[in-house]
Coordinates of C-alpha atoms and ligand atoms in Angstrom, one line a residue:
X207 CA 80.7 107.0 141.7
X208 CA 78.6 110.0 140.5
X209 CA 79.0 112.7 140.9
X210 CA 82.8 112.1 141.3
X211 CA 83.6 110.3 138.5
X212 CA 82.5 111.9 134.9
X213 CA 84.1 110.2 132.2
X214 CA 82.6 113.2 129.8
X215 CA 85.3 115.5 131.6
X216 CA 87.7 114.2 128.8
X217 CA 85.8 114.2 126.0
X218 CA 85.0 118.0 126.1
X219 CA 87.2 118.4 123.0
X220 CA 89.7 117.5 120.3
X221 CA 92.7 117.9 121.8
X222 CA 91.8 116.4 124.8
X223 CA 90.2 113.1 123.1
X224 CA 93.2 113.0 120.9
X225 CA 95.3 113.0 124.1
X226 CA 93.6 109.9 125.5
X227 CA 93.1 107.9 122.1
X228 CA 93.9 104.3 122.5
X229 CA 93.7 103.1 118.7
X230 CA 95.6 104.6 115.9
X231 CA 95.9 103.8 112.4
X232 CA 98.4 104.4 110.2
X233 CA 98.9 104.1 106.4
X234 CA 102.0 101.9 107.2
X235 CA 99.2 99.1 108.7
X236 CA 97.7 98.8 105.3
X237 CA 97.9 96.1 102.8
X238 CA 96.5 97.0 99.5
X239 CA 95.2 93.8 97.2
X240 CA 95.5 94.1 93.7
X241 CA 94.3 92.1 90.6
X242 CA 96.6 92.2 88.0
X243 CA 95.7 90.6 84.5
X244 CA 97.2 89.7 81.3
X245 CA 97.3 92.3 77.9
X246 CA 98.5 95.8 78.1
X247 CA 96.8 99.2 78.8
X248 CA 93.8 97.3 80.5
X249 CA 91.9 99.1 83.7
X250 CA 88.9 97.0 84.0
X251 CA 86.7 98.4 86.9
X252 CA 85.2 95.8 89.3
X253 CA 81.1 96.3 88.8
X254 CA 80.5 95.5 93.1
X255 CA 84.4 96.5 93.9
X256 CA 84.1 100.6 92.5
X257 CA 87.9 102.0 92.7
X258 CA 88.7 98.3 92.1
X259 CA 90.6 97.1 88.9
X260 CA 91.8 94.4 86.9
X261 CA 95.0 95.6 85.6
X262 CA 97.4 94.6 83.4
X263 CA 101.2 94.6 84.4
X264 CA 101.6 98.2 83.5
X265 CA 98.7 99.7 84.3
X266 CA 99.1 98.1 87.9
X267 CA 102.4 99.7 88.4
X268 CA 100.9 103.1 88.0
X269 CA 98.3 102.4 90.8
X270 CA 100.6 101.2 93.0
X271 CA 103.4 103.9 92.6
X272 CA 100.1 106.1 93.3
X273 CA 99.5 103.7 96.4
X274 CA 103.8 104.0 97.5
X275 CA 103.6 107.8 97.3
X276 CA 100.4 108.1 99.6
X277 CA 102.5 105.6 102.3
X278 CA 101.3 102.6 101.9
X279 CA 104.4 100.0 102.2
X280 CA 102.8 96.9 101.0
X281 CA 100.9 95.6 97.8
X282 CA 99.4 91.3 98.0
X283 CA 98.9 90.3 94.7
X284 CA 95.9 88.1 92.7
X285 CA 96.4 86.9 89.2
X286 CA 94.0 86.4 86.5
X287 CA 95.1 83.9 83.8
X288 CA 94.3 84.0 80.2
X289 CA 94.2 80.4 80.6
X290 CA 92.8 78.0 83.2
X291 CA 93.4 74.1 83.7
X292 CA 92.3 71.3 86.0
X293 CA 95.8 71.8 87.4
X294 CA 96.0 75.3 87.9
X295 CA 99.3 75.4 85.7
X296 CA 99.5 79.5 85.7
X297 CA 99.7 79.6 88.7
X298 CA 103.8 78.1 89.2
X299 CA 104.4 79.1 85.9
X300 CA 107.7 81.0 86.3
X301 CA 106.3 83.4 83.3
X302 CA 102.8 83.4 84.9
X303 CA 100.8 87.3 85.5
X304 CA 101.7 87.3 88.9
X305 CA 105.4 86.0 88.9
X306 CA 105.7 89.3 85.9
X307 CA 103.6 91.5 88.3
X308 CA 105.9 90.7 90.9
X309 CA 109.1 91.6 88.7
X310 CA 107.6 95.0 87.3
X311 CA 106.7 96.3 90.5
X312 CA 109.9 95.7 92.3
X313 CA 112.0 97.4 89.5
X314 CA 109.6 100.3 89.8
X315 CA 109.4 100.9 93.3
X316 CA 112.0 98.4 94.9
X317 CA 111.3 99.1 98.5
X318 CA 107.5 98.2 98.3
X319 CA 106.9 94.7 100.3
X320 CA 105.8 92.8 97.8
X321 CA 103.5 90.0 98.9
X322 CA 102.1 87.1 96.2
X323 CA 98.9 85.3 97.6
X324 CA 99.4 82.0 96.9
X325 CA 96.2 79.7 95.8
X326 CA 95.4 77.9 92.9
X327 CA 91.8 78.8 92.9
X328 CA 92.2 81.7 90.6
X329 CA 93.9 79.9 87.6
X330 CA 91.7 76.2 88.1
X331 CA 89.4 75.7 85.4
X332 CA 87.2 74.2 87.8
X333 CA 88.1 77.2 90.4
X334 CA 88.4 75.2 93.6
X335 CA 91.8 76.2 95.6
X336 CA 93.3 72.8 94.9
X337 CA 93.7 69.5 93.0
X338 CA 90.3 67.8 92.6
X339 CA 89.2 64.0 92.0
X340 CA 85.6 62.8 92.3
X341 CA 84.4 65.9 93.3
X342 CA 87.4 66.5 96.2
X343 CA 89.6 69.0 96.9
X344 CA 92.4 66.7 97.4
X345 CA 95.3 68.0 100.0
X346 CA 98.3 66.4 99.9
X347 CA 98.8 66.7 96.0
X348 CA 97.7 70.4 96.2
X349 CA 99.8 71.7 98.7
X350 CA 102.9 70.2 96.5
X351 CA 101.8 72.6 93.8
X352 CA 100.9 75.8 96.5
X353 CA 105.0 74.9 97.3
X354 CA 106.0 74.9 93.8
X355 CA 104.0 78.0 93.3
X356 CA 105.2 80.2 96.6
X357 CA 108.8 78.8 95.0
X358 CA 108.5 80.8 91.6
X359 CA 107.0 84.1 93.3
X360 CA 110.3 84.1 95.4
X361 CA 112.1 83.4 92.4
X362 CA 110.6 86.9 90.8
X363 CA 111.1 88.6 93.9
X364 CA 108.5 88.8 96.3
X365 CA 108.9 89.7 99.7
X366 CA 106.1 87.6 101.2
X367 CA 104.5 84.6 100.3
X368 CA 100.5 84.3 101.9
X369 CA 99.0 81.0 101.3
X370 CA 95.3 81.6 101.4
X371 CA 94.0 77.7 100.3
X372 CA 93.5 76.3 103.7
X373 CA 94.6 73.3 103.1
X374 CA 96.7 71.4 106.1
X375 CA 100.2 71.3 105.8
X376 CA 101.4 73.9 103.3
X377 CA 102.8 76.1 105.4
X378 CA 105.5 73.7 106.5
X379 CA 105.6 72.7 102.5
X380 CA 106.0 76.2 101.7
X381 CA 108.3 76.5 104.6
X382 CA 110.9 73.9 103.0
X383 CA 110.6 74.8 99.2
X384 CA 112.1 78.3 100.1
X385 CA 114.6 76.8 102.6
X386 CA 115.8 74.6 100.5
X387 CA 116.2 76.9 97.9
X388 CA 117.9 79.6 99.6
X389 CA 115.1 81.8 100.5
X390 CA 115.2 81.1 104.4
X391 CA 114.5 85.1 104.4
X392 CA 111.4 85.3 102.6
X393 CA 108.4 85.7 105.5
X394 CA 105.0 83.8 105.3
X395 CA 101.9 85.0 106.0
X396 CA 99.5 82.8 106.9
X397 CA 95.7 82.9 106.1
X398 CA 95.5 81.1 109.7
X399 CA 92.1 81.4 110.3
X400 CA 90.0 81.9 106.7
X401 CA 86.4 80.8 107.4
X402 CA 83.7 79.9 104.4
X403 CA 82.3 83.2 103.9
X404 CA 79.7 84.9 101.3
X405 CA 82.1 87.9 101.9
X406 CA 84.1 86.9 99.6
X407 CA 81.4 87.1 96.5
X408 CA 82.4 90.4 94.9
X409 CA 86.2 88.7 95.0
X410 CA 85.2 85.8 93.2
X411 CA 83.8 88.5 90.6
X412 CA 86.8 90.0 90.6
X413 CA 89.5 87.4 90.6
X414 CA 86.9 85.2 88.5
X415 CA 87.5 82.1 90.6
X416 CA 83.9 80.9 91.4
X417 CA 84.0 77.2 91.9
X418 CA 81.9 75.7 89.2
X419 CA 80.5 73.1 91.3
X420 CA 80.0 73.0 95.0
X421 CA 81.9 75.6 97.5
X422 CA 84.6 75.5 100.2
X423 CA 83.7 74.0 102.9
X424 CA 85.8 71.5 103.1
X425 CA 88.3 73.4 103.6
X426 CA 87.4 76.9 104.4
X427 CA 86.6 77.2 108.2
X428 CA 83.2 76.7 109.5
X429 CA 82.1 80.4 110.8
X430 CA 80.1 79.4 113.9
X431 CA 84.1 78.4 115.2
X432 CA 86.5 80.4 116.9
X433 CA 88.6 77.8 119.2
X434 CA 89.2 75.9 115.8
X435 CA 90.6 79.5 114.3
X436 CA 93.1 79.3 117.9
X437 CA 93.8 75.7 116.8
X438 CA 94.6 76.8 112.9
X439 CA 96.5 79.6 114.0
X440 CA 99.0 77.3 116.7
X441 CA 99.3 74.8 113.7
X442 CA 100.5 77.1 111.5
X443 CA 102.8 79.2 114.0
X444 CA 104.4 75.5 114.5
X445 CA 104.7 74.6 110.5
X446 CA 106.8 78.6 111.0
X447 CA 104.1 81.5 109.9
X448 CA 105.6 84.4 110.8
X449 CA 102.3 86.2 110.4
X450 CA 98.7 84.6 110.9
X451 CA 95.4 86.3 109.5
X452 CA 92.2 86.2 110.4
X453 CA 89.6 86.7 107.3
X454 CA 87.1 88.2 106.6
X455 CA 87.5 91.3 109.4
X456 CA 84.2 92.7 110.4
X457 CA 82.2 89.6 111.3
X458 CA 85.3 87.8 113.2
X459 CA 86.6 91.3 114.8
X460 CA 86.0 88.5 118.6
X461 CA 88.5 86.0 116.6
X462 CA 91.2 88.4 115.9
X463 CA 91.1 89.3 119.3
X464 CA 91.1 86.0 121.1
X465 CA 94.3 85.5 118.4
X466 CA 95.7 88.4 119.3
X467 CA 95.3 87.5 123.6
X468 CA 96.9 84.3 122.7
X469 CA 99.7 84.6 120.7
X470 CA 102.8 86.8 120.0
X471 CA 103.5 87.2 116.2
X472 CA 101.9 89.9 114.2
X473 CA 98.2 89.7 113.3
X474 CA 96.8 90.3 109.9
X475 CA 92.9 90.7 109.4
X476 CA 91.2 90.9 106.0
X477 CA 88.6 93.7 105.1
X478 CA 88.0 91.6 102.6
X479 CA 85.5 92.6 99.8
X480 CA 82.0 92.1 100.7
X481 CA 82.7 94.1 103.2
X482 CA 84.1 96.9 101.1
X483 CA 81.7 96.6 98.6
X484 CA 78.5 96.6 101.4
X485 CA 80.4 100.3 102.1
X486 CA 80.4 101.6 98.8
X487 CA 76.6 100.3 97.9
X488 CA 75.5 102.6 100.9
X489 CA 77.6 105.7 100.0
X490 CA 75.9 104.9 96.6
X491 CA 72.3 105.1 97.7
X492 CA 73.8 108.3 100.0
X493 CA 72.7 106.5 103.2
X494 CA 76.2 106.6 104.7
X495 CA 79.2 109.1 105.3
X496 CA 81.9 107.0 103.8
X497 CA 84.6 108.7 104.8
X498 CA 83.7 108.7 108.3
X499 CA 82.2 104.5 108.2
X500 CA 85.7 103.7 106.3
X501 CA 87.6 105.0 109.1
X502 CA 85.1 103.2 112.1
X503 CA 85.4 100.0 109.9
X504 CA 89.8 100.1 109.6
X505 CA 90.0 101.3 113.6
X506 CA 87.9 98.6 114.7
X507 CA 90.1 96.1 113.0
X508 CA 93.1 97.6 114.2
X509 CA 91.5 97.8 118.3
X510 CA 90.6 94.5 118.0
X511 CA 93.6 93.7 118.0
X512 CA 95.1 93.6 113.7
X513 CA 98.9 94.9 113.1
X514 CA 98.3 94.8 109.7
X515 CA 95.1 95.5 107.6
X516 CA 94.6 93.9 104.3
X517 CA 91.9 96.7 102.7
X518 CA 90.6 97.7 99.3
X519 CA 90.6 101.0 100.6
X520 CA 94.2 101.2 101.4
X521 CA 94.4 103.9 99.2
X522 CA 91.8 106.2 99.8
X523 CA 92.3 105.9 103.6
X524 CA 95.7 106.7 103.5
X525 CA 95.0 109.9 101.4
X526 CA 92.4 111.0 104.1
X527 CA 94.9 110.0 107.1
X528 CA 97.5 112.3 105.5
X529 CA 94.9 115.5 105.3
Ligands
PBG285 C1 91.6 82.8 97.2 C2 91.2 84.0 98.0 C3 89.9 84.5 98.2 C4 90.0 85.7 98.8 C5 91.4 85.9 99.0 N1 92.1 84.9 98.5 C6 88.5 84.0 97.8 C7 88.0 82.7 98.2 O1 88.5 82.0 99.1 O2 87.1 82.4 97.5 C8 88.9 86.6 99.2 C9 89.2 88.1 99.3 C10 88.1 89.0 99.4 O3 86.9 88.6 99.4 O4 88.4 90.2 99.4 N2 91.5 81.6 97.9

């Protein structure tokens, strides 16, 4: 009691509060989404996403050899088709943007971890994550195409496949596909726990995958939920995730961490891009420190209890973490 105990004594300086940190974070925990594109020479900034780009094939090497060099291990990737269908037909095209992405950037920089999200919302004319009829997203046919699609990123050479659809089941159907084709060695990482969020507007922007006509709710978790994200993330540990994820970050930092209590495998979070683009609007209008909210925002992902941290900023935090 006081006056005995003073937990001030060991904040009196740097050295000291370094001594006694409990949370670090590393440029090795980052994840750094991309949006590659199809046509050559393109860099198309992201209006809500600044520092964000669609890029074609060559220009996205480039960024990410920039990303390598700064530490960053990892790259997931998001395609933008020329071309969308009802069927989502880019998207487990062996010769699609991402499957060429995929080759390009491990011929560059063959030790990156190269991880393909797979989802058929981004090459859907009508932009929902799956096969629709009547106004559903249907899950049994879809998760036959997620499968076919995972199969053809392997096939280029990714390291990681991360189904991000929500629908039940495709991790097992993923699961198989690559079994059975003689990628037992290729990892999945799970979006486990992916709740129905407006966070994910400036994506949509980005990755131009809007749904034309209702929203995701019938598949996308419900956010009042968290037991359901335990339930998700058991189900898809069972179907063989080897990583689960919770998404978005900030606003489910108690779900990661009741994920984290209850299970064992690595735990991926998403700083996904509302969040990132809420940041930059306030560094913007000069009423934040960036810097300084950009490193609060990636630590309290990782104390929560995140291993890995899918994060726009990948890059810039890595530069400032190496001084
Ligand atoms: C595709 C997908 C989305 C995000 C990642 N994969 C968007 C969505 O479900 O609409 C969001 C990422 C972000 O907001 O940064 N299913």
């Amino acid at each position: 009691m006081f006056p005995i105990h003073r937990p001030r004594r060991l904040r009196r300086s740097e050295t000291l509060r370094s001594m006694v940190r409990e949370t670090s974070i590393s440029p090795q925990n980052f994840i750094y989404p991309v949006f590659v594109t199809y046509g050559k020479g393109v860099r198309k900034e992201i209006p809500s996403m600044p520092g964000c780009f669609q890029e074609s094939v060559d220009m996205l090497v480039e960024n990410v050899c920039d990303a390598w060099r700064l530490g960053v291990p990892a790259v997931i990737i998001f395609g933008i088709p020329e071309q969308k269908d009802e069927l989502g037909s880019g998207a487990y095209d062996p010769d699609g943007v991402v499957q060429k992405a995929v080759r390009a950037l491990k011929d560059s920089l063959p030790d990156l971890v190269v991880i393909t999200d797979v989802c058929l919302c981004e090459f859907t004319s009508h932009g929902h994550c799956g096969v629709v009829a009547d106004g559903e997203t249907l899950n049994d046919p879809t998760i036959e195409l997620l499968a076919r699609e995972a199969l053809t990123h392997a096939q280029a050479g990714a390291d990681m496949v991360a189904p991000s659809d929500m629908m039940d089941g495709r991790v097992s159907a993923i699961r198989k596909i690559l079994d059975d084709n003689g990628f037992q060695h290729i990892p999945i990482m799970s979006y486990a726990a992916k709740y129905s969020s407006a966070f994910y507007g400036p994506f949509r922007e980005a990755a131009e995958s809007t749904p034309q006509f209702g929203d995701r709710r019938s598949y996308q978790m419900d956010p009042p939920n968290s037991r359901e994200a335990l339930h998700e993330a058991a189900l898809d540990m069972e179907e063989g995730a080897d990583i689960i994820m919770v998404k978005p970050a900030l606003s489910y930092l108690d779900v990661i961490c009741r994920i984290r209590e209850r299970f064992d495998i690595p735990v991926a979070a998403y700083n996904v891009s509302g969040e990132y683009s809420m940041l930059k609007a306030g560094v913007k209008l000069g009423w934040i420190d960036g810097d300084r909210v950009m490193m609060e925002v990636l630590t309290s992902i990782k104390r929560a209890g995140a291993d890995l941290i899918l994060t726009y900023h990948a890059k810039e935090a890595a530069a400032l973490l190496n001084g």
